[in-house]
Short mmCIF file of C-alpha atoms in Angstrom, two decimals:
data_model
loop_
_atom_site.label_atom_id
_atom_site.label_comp_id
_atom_site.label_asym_id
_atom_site.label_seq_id
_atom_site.Cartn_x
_atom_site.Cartn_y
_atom_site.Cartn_z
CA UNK A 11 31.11 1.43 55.91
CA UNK A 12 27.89 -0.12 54.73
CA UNK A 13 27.58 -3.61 55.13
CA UNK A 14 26.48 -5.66 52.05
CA UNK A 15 22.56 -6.48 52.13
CA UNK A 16 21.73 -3.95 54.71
CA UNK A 17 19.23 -1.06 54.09
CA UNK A 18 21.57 1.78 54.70
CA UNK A 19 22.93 3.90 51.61
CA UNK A 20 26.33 4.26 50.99
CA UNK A 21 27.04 7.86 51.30
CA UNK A 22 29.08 9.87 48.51
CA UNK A 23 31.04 12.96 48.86
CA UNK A 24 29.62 16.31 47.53
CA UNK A 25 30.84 17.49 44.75
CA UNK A 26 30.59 20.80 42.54
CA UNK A 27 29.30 20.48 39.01
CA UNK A 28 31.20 22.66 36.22
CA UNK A 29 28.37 21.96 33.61
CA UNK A 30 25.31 24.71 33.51
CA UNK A 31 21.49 23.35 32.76
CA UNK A 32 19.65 24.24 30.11
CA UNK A 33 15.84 24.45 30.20
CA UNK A 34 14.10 22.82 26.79
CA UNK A 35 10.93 24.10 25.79
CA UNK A 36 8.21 21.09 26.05
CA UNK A 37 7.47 19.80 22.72
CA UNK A 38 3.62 20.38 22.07
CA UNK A 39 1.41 17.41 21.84
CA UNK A 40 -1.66 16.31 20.02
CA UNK A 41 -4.15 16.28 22.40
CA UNK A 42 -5.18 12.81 22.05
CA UNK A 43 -1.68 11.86 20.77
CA UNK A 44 1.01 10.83 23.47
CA UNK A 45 3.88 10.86 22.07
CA UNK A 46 5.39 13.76 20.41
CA UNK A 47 6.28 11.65 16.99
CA UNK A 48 5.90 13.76 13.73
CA UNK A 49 3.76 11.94 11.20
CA UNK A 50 5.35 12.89 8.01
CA UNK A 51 8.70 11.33 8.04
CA UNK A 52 7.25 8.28 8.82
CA UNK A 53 4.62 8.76 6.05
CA UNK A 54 7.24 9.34 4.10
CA UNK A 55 9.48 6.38 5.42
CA UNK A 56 6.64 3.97 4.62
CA UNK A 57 6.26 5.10 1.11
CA UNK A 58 9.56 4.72 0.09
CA UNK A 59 9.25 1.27 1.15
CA UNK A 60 6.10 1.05 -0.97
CA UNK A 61 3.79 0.58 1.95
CA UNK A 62 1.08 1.87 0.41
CA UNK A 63 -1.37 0.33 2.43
CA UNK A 64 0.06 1.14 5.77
CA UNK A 65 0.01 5.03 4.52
CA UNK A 66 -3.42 5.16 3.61
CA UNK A 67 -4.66 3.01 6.53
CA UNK A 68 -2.19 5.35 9.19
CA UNK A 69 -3.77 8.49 7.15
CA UNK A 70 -7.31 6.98 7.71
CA UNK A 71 -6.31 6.11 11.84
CA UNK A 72 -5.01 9.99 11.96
CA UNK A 73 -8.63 11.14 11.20
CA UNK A 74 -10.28 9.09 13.27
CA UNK A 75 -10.34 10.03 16.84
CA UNK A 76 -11.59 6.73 17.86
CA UNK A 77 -9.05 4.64 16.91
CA UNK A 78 -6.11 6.65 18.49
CA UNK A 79 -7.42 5.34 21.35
CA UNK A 80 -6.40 1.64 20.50
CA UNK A 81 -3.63 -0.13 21.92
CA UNK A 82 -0.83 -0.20 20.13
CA UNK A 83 -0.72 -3.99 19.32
CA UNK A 84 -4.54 -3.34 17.77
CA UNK A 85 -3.21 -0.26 15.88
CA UNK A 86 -0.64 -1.99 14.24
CA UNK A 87 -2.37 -5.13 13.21
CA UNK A 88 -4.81 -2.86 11.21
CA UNK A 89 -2.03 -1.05 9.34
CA UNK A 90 -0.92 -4.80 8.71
CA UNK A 91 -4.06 -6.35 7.89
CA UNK A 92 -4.53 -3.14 5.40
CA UNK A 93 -1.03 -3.61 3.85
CA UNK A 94 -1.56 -7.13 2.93
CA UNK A 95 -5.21 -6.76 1.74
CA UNK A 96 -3.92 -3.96 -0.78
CA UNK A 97 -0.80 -6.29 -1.85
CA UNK A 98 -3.64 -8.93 -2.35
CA UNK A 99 -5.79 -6.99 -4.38
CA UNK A 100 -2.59 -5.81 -6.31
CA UNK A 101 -1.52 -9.02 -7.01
CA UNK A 102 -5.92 -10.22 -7.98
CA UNK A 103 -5.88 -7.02 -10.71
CA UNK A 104 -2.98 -8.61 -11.87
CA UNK A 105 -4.13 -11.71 -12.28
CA UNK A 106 -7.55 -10.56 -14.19
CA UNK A 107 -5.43 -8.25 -16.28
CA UNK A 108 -3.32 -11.40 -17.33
CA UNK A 109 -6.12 -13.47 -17.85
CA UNK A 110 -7.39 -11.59 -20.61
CA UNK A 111 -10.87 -12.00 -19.76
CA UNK A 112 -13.51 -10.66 -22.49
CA UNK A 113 -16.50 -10.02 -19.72
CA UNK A 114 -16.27 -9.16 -16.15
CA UNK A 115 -18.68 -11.42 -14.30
CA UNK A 116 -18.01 -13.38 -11.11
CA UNK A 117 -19.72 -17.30 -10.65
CA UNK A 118 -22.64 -15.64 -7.91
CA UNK A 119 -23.69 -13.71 -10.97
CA UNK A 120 -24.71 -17.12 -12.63
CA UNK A 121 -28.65 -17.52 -12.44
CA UNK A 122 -29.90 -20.67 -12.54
CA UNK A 123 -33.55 -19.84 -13.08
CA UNK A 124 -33.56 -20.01 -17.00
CA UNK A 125 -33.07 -23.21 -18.74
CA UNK A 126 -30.01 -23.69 -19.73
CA UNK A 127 -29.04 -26.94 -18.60
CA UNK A 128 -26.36 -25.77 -15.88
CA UNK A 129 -26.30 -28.54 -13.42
CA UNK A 130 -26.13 -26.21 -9.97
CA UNK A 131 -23.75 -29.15 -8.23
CA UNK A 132 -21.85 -29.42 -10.77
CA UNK A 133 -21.31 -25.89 -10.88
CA UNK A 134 -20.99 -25.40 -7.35
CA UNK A 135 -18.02 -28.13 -7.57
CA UNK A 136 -16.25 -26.39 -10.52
CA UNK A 137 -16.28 -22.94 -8.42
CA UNK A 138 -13.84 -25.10 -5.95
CA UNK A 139 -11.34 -25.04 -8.44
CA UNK A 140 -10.06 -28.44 -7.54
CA UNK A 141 -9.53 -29.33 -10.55
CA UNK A 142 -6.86 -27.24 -11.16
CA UNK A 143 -5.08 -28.74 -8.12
CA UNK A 144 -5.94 -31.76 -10.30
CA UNK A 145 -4.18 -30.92 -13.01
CA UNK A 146 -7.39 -30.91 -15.27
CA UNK A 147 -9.17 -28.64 -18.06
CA UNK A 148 -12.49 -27.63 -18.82
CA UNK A 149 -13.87 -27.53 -22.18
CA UNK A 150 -17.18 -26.25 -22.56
CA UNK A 151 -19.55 -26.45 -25.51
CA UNK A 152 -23.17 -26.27 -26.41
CA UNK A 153 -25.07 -24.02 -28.77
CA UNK A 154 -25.00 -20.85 -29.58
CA UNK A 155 -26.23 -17.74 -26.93
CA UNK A 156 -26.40 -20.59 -24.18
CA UNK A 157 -23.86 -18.83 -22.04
CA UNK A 158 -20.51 -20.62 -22.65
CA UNK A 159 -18.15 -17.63 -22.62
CA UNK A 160 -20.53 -15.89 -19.61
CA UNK A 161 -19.48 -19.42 -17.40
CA UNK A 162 -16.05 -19.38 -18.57
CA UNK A 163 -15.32 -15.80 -17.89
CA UNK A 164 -16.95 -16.59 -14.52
CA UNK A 165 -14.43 -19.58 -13.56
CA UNK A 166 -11.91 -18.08 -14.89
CA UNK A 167 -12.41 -14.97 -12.56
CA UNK A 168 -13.39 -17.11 -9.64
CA UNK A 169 -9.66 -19.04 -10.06
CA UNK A 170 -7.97 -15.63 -10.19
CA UNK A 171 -9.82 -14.77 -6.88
CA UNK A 172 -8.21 -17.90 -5.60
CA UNK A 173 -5.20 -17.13 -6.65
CA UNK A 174 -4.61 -18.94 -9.75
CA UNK A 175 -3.64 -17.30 -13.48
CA UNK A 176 -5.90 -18.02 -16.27
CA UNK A 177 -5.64 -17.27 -19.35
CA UNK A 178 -9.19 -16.96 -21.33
CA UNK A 179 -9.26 -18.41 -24.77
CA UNK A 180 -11.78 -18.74 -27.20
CA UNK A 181 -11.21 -22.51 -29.41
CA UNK A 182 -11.22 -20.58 -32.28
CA UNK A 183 -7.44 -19.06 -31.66
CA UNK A 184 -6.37 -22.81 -30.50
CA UNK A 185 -6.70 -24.35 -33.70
#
C-alpha cells in the first residue's frame, strides 16, 4: 500500500482490452492556419445571424496572410469593431434617407471665403448640435441664392452623423 502524500504510484493490475484501435487520417491544415476549422459553416452561421460585417471583415482576414498571424483577442476585436461600424453606417443611411434631404453636402464643405455673412463661430457652434439637446430650432432666412438650403442640408446631415433624425423642410410646405 501507498501511503497518502508520498511519491510512490499506486500500482494497478494489468488488464486485457477487448476494444481494437483505429488509426484516423490527420485532417490537413492550412499552412498558416492552426486549427483545422472549416470556414464556410461559420460564414454561413454568421450570416444567418445577419453579421454582415463580421463576414466581410473574416473574408478580408482570410486573404490576408498578415493578419492570421494575430492573436486571437486582436482578431476578434476587428471582426467586432467591423460589425458595429457597418451597423453604424446602416443605421447613418437610414437616417439621411429619412431626412429627406434635397442636396448632399456635409458642414466642412461650407466655405467661408465669399461674403455671405456666415458668422464662422456661430457656425462652428451650430455643427455641435447642442441645440437639439436643447430642445431648440433653427430657422434660417436671408435672400435669395445666399445659401440657405446649402447650410441647412449641411446641419441637417451633420445631426444625422451624430445620430439624430431630421427631417428637411422647405417653409413653403409648413404653411
Amino acid at each position: 500500500t501507498a501511503a497518502i502524500g508520498s511519491n510512490s504510484r499506486r500500482q494497478f493490475p494489468d488488464y486485457q482490452s477487448n476494444t481494437t484501435t483505429f488509426a484516423v487520417p490527420r485532417i490537413t491544415t492550412h499552412p498558416q492556419r492552426r486549427s483545422p476549422i472549416l470556414i464556410h459553416p461559420t460564414l454561413d452561421n454568421l450570416r444567418s445571424l445577419k453579421l454582415h460585417g463580421m463576414v466581410q471583415a473574416l473574408e478580408s482576414q482570410m486573404q490576408t496572410p498578415d493578419t492570421l498571424e494575430l492573436p486571437f483577442d486582436d482578431r476578434l476585436g476587428i471582426l467586432v469593431d467591423a460589425e458595429m461600424i457597418r451597423r453604424e453606417n446602416s443605421r447613418l443611411q437610414g437616417r439621411l434617407r429619412a431626412s429627406q434631404l434635397k442636396q448632399s453636402v456635409c458642414i466642412e464643405d461650407l466655405d467661408f471665403r465669399t461674403t455671405r455673412g456666415l458668422d464662422r463661430s456661430l457656425i462652428a457652434t451650430l455643427s455641435t448640435c447642442q441645440w437639439l439637446q436643447l430642445h431648440r430650432n433653427i430657422v434660417i432666412d436671408g435672400p435669395t441664392g445666399s445659401g440657405k438650403s446649402f447650410l441647412a442640408s449641411a446641419l441637417a446631415q451633420k445631426c444625422c452623423r451624430d445620430g439624430y433624425s431630421v427631417l428637411y423642410q422647405r417653409s413653403t410646405k409648413l404653411f
